[in-house]
Amino acid sequence: MQNNRNFLVLLVGMLGCFSGAHAVSSEDMGHVAQAAEVLTQIQSAARVLNYEGAFVYQQGTQVRASKIIHVVAGKDEMEKVEMLDGRQREYIRHNNEVTRYIPDTKTVLIEKRLTRDVFPAILVANTNDLAHYYRVELKGVERVAGLNCQIIWLEPIDKFRYGYRLCAEQDSQLLLRAQTLGEANSIVEQILFTQIEIGKIHSNRIRPSFPDTRAWQVKHADIVEKISLPKWEITPPPGFKQIQAVKHVLTDRQSVNSVPHQEADSAKREVSQLVYSDGLAAISVFIEPDSPGRIERVVQQGAMNIIGRRHGKYWVTVMGEAPDLAIRQVINSIKLIN
């Protein structure tokens, strides 16, 4: 899955209070309990293990390859993700700070990671209410990248969400493959390791491929957490709850190297983001001041649906790994309260 987007986000509780939740049998809850344990182990494995591998991301007819190195040294978690085809991109993460290298524009983007949702990680919180919106079951063992893995199947009960089929390595529980499923369980998109080594990976392997970036432009994406937007009313689909509200402050700074201590020119752009989740899918609402020349549009990229629309003096973008029906419900519900 692409590193700048959500794949699987917080498994939140209290979903049963929404209309549309179906009755849950004791058998359903047994399946959920088994799957919940595996999901928790998947998240832990992605965070605490050392591993290095190559994976492919298939989105519609597009297939992209990447390489990942992940190392934990004491209290420090480090990661390098390198795009192996298409436009050259590289990401170096140290704990929650991510540095993105974009060589074709000679740009370095420094930003804070908000969620642990980049493959092979998922975010796990309260899994007890998954059965209200998904039929959850363990479905045997398959082989991925030469390793045996346990299948976790999550089938949606309505048309507001996709299904998911996950496969975790049997011994370590590291996620080896994640598939997003549409109608008739067709694969909308998937991401999977083609080669993986789990174990002794040294931290000296996590170095940028661009050692001299002094002449590059540096951009800092600052984030203000726990904001409130009292003027906006947003109604998500059944089962989706707000799990995050942040403000992104993007600052462009032109690198100044010839004159020490000289302040670089900067320009700031603020974008508010609200994130809603049903436990597996995430829908983000971005709100920012409108600017001339923007065109209202609808875009679908694999499982990701995006709608951008003008709302008075604001520009609103709704995007998420959810069917078009869910994205349209969100953007059509948005109201600016005077």
Short mmCIF file of C-alpha atoms in Angstrom, two decimals:
data_model
loop_
_atom_site.label_atom_id
_atom_site.label_comp_id
_atom_site.label_asym_id
_atom_site.label_seq_id
_atom_site.Cartn_x
_atom_site.Cartn_y
_atom_site.Cartn_z
CA MET A 1 0.00 0.00 0.00
CA GLN A 2 1.23 3.49 -0.72
CA ASN A 3 2.98 5.08 2.22
CA ASN A 4 1.06 8.36 2.12
CA ARG A 5 -2.34 6.81 2.53
CA ASN A 6 -4.30 4.73 4.91
CA PHE A 7 -4.77 1.04 4.48
CA LEU A 8 -6.20 -0.24 7.73
CA VAL A 9 -6.87 2.25 10.52
CA LEU A 10 -7.85 2.04 14.23
CA LEU A 11 -10.19 -0.76 15.26
CA VAL A 12 -12.47 1.40 17.36
CA GLY A 13 -15.14 0.37 19.82
CA MET A 14 -18.73 1.37 20.46
CA LEU A 15 -19.79 0.60 16.89
CA GLY A 16 -22.88 -1.22 18.05
CA CYS A 17 -24.63 2.02 19.01
CA PHE A 18 -25.11 2.93 15.35
CA SER A 19 -28.16 1.93 13.37
CA GLY A 20 -27.51 -0.79 10.81
CA ALA A 21 -25.46 -3.07 13.06
CA HIS A 22 -26.58 -6.68 12.80
CA ALA A 23 -27.20 -9.08 15.66
CA VAL A 24 -24.06 -10.93 16.75
CA SER A 25 -24.23 -14.61 17.71
CA SER A 26 -21.95 -16.34 20.17
CA GLU A 27 -20.34 -18.13 17.21
CA ASP A 28 -19.65 -14.75 15.56
CA MET A 29 -18.03 -13.48 18.74
CA GLY A 30 -15.87 -16.60 18.93
CA HIS A 31 -14.58 -15.95 15.42
CA VAL A 32 -13.98 -12.32 16.27
CA ALA A 33 -12.04 -13.23 19.41
CA GLN A 34 -9.75 -15.53 17.43
CA ALA A 35 -9.23 -12.99 14.65
CA ALA A 36 -8.77 -10.14 17.14
CA GLU A 37 -5.86 -11.96 18.76
CA VAL A 38 -4.19 -12.45 15.38
CA LEU A 39 -4.79 -8.80 14.39
CA THR A 40 -3.17 -7.63 17.63
CA GLN A 41 -0.19 -9.87 16.99
CA ILE A 42 0.10 -8.53 13.41
CA GLN A 43 0.43 -4.97 14.67
CA SER A 44 2.94 -5.94 17.33
CA ALA A 45 5.06 -7.92 14.83
CA ALA A 46 5.30 -4.98 12.43
CA ARG A 47 6.50 -2.74 15.26
CA VAL A 48 8.94 -4.94 17.19
CA LEU A 49 10.54 -7.25 14.61
CA ASN A 50 13.54 -6.59 12.39
CA TYR A 51 12.83 -7.43 8.76
CA GLU A 52 13.85 -6.62 5.21
CA GLY A 53 11.95 -7.46 2.08
CA ALA A 54 10.49 -6.53 -1.29
CA PHE A 55 6.77 -6.09 -1.79
CA VAL A 56 4.43 -5.23 -4.64
CA TYR A 57 1.35 -3.07 -4.55
CA GLN A 58 -1.35 -3.78 -7.13
CA GLN A 59 -3.96 -1.08 -7.70
CA GLY A 60 -6.22 -1.89 -10.63
CA THR A 61 -3.96 -2.52 -13.61
CA GLN A 62 -0.99 -0.76 -11.99
CA VAL A 63 1.67 -2.70 -10.15
CA ARG A 64 4.46 -1.00 -8.20
CA ALA A 65 7.40 -2.57 -6.38
CA SER A 66 9.07 -1.32 -3.20
CA LYS A 67 11.68 -2.37 -0.70
CA ILE A 68 11.44 -2.02 3.08
CA ILE A 69 13.99 -2.31 5.88
CA HIS A 70 12.73 -2.14 9.46
CA VAL A 71 14.95 -2.18 12.55
CA VAL A 72 14.30 -1.73 16.26
CA ALA A 73 17.32 -0.71 18.34
CA GLY A 74 16.52 -0.13 21.99
CA LYS A 75 13.73 2.46 22.14
CA ASP A 76 14.30 3.58 18.55
CA GLU A 77 12.25 2.31 15.62
CA MET A 78 13.79 2.96 12.20
CA GLU A 79 12.54 2.24 8.72
CA LYS A 80 13.51 2.80 5.10
CA VAL A 81 11.08 2.39 2.22
CA GLU A 82 12.37 2.71 -1.33
CA MET A 83 10.25 2.76 -4.48
CA LEU A 84 11.82 0.40 -7.02
CA ASP A 85 9.95 1.51 -10.12
CA GLY A 86 8.21 4.62 -11.41
CA ARG A 87 9.32 7.99 -10.06
CA GLN A 88 12.13 7.62 -7.56
CA ARG A 89 11.00 8.08 -3.97
CA GLU A 90 12.53 7.18 -0.66
CA TYR A 91 11.25 7.42 2.92
CA ILE A 92 13.39 7.30 6.05
CA ARG A 93 11.55 7.09 9.36
CA HIS A 94 12.99 7.53 12.84
CA ASN A 95 10.26 6.83 15.37
CA ASN A 96 7.45 9.22 14.32
CA GLU A 97 9.46 11.56 12.08
CA VAL A 98 9.38 10.75 8.39
CA THR A 99 11.77 12.27 5.87
CA ARG A 100 10.68 11.91 2.25
CA TYR A 101 13.29 12.29 -0.50
CA ILE A 102 12.04 13.39 -3.94
CA PRO A 103 15.11 13.58 -6.21
CA ASP A 104 13.42 14.71 -9.45
CA THR A 105 12.40 17.98 -7.79
CA LYS A 106 15.32 17.98 -5.33
CA THR A 107 12.92 18.19 -2.42
CA VAL A 108 13.07 16.88 1.14
CA LEU A 109 9.72 16.74 2.97
CA ILE A 110 9.85 16.30 6.74
CA GLU A 111 6.61 15.32 8.43
CA LYS A 112 5.20 13.62 11.50
CA ARG A 113 3.62 10.21 11.19
CA LEU A 114 0.14 10.22 12.68
CA THR A 115 -0.79 6.56 12.37
CA ARG A 116 0.94 3.19 12.24
CA ASP A 117 -0.84 2.06 9.10
CA VAL A 118 1.95 1.54 6.56
CA PHE A 119 2.35 -2.04 5.34
CA PRO A 120 3.03 -4.44 6.98
CA ALA A 121 1.47 -2.65 9.95
CA ILE A 122 -2.17 -2.21 10.87
CA LEU A 123 -3.62 -0.30 13.80
CA VAL A 124 -5.40 -2.30 16.45
CA ALA A 125 -7.49 -0.87 19.27
CA ASN A 126 -10.79 -2.36 20.47
CA THR A 127 -11.72 -5.37 18.33
CA ASN A 128 -14.75 -6.50 20.33
CA ASP A 129 -17.34 -4.90 18.05
CA LEU A 130 -15.96 -5.93 14.66
CA ALA A 131 -18.78 -8.45 14.26
CA HIS A 132 -21.36 -5.65 14.14
CA TYR A 133 -20.18 -4.61 10.66
CA TYR A 134 -18.05 -7.52 9.42
CA ARG A 135 -18.33 -11.28 9.39
CA VAL A 136 -14.94 -12.31 10.74
CA GLU A 137 -13.33 -15.72 10.34
CA LEU A 138 -9.99 -17.50 10.21
CA LYS A 139 -9.78 -19.33 6.88
CA GLY A 140 -6.89 -21.75 6.89
CA VAL A 141 -3.28 -21.43 5.71
CA GLU A 142 -1.69 -20.29 2.45
CA ARG A 143 1.87 -19.59 1.26
CA VAL A 144 3.20 -16.10 0.52
CA ALA A 145 6.86 -15.30 -0.26
CA GLY A 146 7.71 -18.93 0.53
CA LEU A 147 6.23 -18.80 4.04
CA ASN A 148 3.07 -20.26 5.53
CA CYS A 149 0.54 -17.66 6.65
CA GLN A 150 -2.82 -17.62 8.45
CA ILE A 151 -5.78 -16.17 6.54
CA ILE A 152 -8.07 -13.68 8.34
CA TRP A 153 -11.23 -12.93 6.37
CA LEU A 154 -13.40 -9.89 7.12
CA GLU A 155 -16.57 -9.72 5.03
CA PRO A 156 -18.71 -6.52 5.20
CA ILE A 157 -22.42 -6.69 5.95
CA ASP A 158 -23.38 -3.62 3.86
CA LYS A 159 -22.27 -1.56 0.86
CA PHE A 160 -20.55 1.19 2.86
CA ARG A 161 -17.32 -0.78 3.27
CA TYR A 162 -15.00 -3.21 1.50
CA GLY A 163 -14.01 -6.67 2.63
CA TYR A 164 -10.48 -7.63 3.62
CA ARG A 165 -8.43 -10.80 3.38
CA LEU A 166 -5.21 -10.70 5.41
CA CYS A 167 -2.45 -13.28 5.62
CA ALA A 168 -0.03 -13.34 8.58
CA GLU A 169 3.13 -15.46 8.81
CA GLN A 170 2.41 -18.36 11.15
CA ASP A 171 5.42 -18.08 13.46
CA SER A 172 6.05 -14.32 13.70
CA GLN A 173 2.53 -13.07 12.74
CA LEU A 174 4.12 -10.52 10.40
CA LEU A 175 1.61 -9.46 7.75
CA LEU A 176 2.68 -10.92 4.40
CA ARG A 177 -0.33 -10.03 2.25
CA ALA A 178 -3.33 -7.73 2.49
CA GLN A 179 -6.17 -7.74 -0.05
CA THR A 180 -9.08 -5.32 -0.32
CA LEU A 181 -12.20 -7.01 -1.71
CA GLY A 182 -15.10 -5.53 -3.67
CA GLU A 183 -18.28 -7.09 -5.03
CA ALA A 184 -18.28 -10.88 -5.31
CA ASN A 185 -15.00 -10.82 -3.36
CA SER A 186 -13.12 -9.47 -6.35
CA ILE A 187 -9.68 -8.06 -5.49
CA VAL A 188 -9.84 -4.26 -5.71
CA GLU A 189 -6.23 -3.87 -4.63
CA GLN A 190 -3.59 -5.86 -2.81
CA ILE A 191 -0.13 -5.60 -1.34
CA LEU A 192 2.17 -8.53 -0.65
CA PHE A 193 5.73 -9.48 0.04
CA THR A 194 7.54 -11.31 -2.76
CA GLN A 195 10.66 -11.79 -0.63
CA ILE A 196 11.11 -11.32 3.11
CA GLU A 197 13.85 -11.90 5.69
CA ILE A 198 12.88 -11.75 9.35
CA GLY A 199 15.54 -11.52 12.05
CA LYS A 200 18.99 -9.99 12.27
CA ILE A 201 18.90 -6.77 10.21
CA HIS A 202 21.47 -4.11 11.19
CA SER A 203 20.48 -0.46 11.60
CA ASN A 204 23.39 0.73 9.41
CA ARG A 205 21.36 -0.41 6.42
CA ILE A 206 18.89 2.41 7.00
CA ARG A 207 20.63 5.27 5.26
CA PRO A 208 19.31 7.65 2.58
CA SER A 209 20.57 7.09 -0.95
CA PHE A 210 21.13 10.84 -1.28
CA PRO A 211 23.87 11.78 1.22
CA ASP A 212 24.27 15.40 0.01
CA THR A 213 20.97 17.29 -0.07
CA ARG A 214 22.31 20.70 0.96
CA ALA A 215 21.09 22.28 -2.28
CA TRP A 216 17.65 20.67 -2.07
CA GLN A 217 14.49 22.48 -1.05
CA VAL A 218 13.30 21.50 2.42
CA LYS A 219 9.60 21.45 3.29
CA HIS A 220 8.29 20.98 6.81
CA ALA A 221 4.76 19.69 7.29
CA ASP A 222 3.82 20.74 10.82
CA ILE A 223 0.79 19.19 12.49
CA VAL A 224 -1.44 20.58 15.22
CA GLU A 225 -3.40 17.82 16.93
CA LYS A 226 -6.74 17.86 18.74
CA ILE A 227 -8.29 20.73 16.84
CA SER A 228 -12.02 21.47 16.78
CA LEU A 229 -14.15 22.61 13.88
CA PRO A 230 -17.40 23.79 15.47
CA LYS A 231 -18.72 25.35 12.26
CA TRP A 232 -18.86 22.08 10.34
CA GLU A 233 -21.44 19.31 10.61
CA ILE A 234 -20.46 15.97 9.04
CA THR A 235 -22.45 12.74 9.05
CA PRO A 236 -20.43 9.61 8.20
CA PRO A 237 -21.93 6.26 7.16
CA PRO A 238 -23.22 3.87 9.86
CA GLY A 239 -20.44 2.52 12.03
CA PHE A 240 -17.91 5.25 11.26
CA LYS A 241 -16.75 7.39 14.19
CA GLN A 242 -14.38 10.33 14.30
CA ILE A 243 -11.01 9.13 15.56
CA GLN A 244 -8.79 12.09 14.74
CA ALA A 245 -8.83 15.83 14.08
CA VAL A 246 -5.60 17.56 13.10
CA LYS A 247 -4.38 20.63 11.26
CA HIS A 248 -1.56 20.29 8.75
CA VAL A 249 0.65 23.36 8.46
CA LEU A 250 2.83 22.99 5.38
CA THR A 251 5.81 25.31 5.40
CA ASP A 252 7.95 25.68 2.28
CA ARG A 253 11.50 26.73 3.05
CA GLN A 254 14.07 27.34 0.37
CA SER A 255 17.41 26.01 1.58
CA VAL A 256 19.96 28.77 2.26
CA ASN A 257 23.52 27.49 2.35
CA SER A 258 25.69 30.38 1.17
CA VAL A 259 24.93 32.68 4.12
CA PRO A 260 25.10 31.04 7.56
CA HIS A 261 22.20 31.73 9.96
CA GLN A 262 20.20 33.51 7.24
CA GLU A 263 16.48 32.87 7.53
CA ALA A 264 14.92 31.22 4.49
CA ASP A 265 11.78 32.59 2.87
CA SER A 266 8.69 30.61 3.82
CA ALA A 267 5.03 30.30 2.97
CA LYS A 268 2.43 28.47 5.04
CA ARG A 269 -0.71 26.60 3.99
CA GLU A 270 -3.15 25.21 6.54
CA VAL A 271 -5.39 22.21 5.95
CA SER A 272 -7.72 20.72 8.58
CA GLN A 273 -8.24 16.95 8.50
CA LEU A 274 -10.95 14.89 10.19
CA VAL A 275 -10.60 11.10 10.12
CA TYR A 276 -13.50 8.67 10.53
CA SER A 277 -13.12 4.90 10.93
CA ASP A 278 -15.35 1.88 11.29
CA GLY A 279 -12.42 -0.12 12.63
CA LEU A 280 -10.96 -1.24 9.30
CA ALA A 281 -11.74 1.45 6.74
CA ALA A 282 -10.83 5.12 7.09
CA ILE A 283 -12.42 8.20 5.51
CA SER A 284 -10.66 11.57 5.70
CA VAL A 285 -12.26 14.98 5.26
CA PHE A 286 -9.84 17.79 4.32
CA ILE A 287 -11.01 21.41 4.68
CA GLU A 288 -8.99 24.40 3.50
CA PRO A 289 -9.60 27.89 2.06
CA ASP A 290 -10.61 27.78 -1.59
CA SER A 291 -8.19 28.93 -4.27
CA PRO A 292 -8.82 29.93 -7.90
CA GLY A 293 -8.67 27.36 -10.64
CA ARG A 294 -9.64 24.30 -8.66
CA ILE A 295 -11.94 21.91 -10.51
CA GLU A 296 -14.55 19.78 -8.77
CA ARG A 297 -13.83 16.16 -9.53
CA VAL A 298 -14.41 12.50 -8.67
CA VAL A 299 -11.45 10.11 -8.76
CA GLN A 300 -11.15 6.39 -8.13
CA GLN A 301 -7.76 4.74 -7.63
CA GLY A 302 -8.12 1.09 -6.73
CA ALA A 303 -9.92 1.01 -3.39
CA MET A 304 -9.41 4.74 -2.86
CA ASN A 305 -12.30 7.06 -3.80
CA ILE A 306 -11.82 10.83 -3.81
CA ILE A 307 -14.28 13.71 -4.27
CA GLY A 308 -13.22 17.35 -4.25
CA ARG A 309 -15.88 20.05 -4.06
CA ARG A 310 -16.18 23.79 -3.43
CA HIS A 311 -18.19 24.70 -0.32
CA GLY A 312 -18.64 28.45 -0.09
CA LYS A 313 -15.22 29.96 0.58
CA TYR A 314 -13.75 26.56 1.35
CA TRP A 315 -12.48 23.61 -0.62
CA VAL A 316 -13.50 20.22 0.79
CA THR A 317 -11.93 16.91 -0.20
CA VAL A 318 -13.29 13.58 1.00
CA MET A 319 -11.15 10.55 0.41
CA GLY A 320 -10.91 7.08 1.80
CA GLU A 321 -10.54 3.37 1.25
CA ALA A 322 -14.28 2.95 1.09
CA PRO A 323 -16.80 2.46 -1.73
CA ASP A 324 -18.03 5.47 -3.69
CA LEU A 325 -21.38 5.23 -1.86
CA ALA A 326 -19.71 5.95 1.49
CA ILE A 327 -17.60 8.85 0.17
CA ARG A 328 -20.64 10.49 -1.45
CA GLN A 329 -22.67 10.17 1.73
CA VAL A 330 -19.98 12.02 3.65
CA ILE A 331 -19.49 14.90 1.21
CA ASN A 332 -23.24 15.32 0.66
CA SER A 333 -23.79 15.56 4.43
CA ILE A 334 -21.29 18.36 5.05
CA LYS A 335 -22.86 21.58 6.30
CA LEU A 336 -21.31 24.87 7.37
CA ILE A 337 -23.10 26.02 10.53
CA ASN A 338 -23.43 29.79 10.92
#
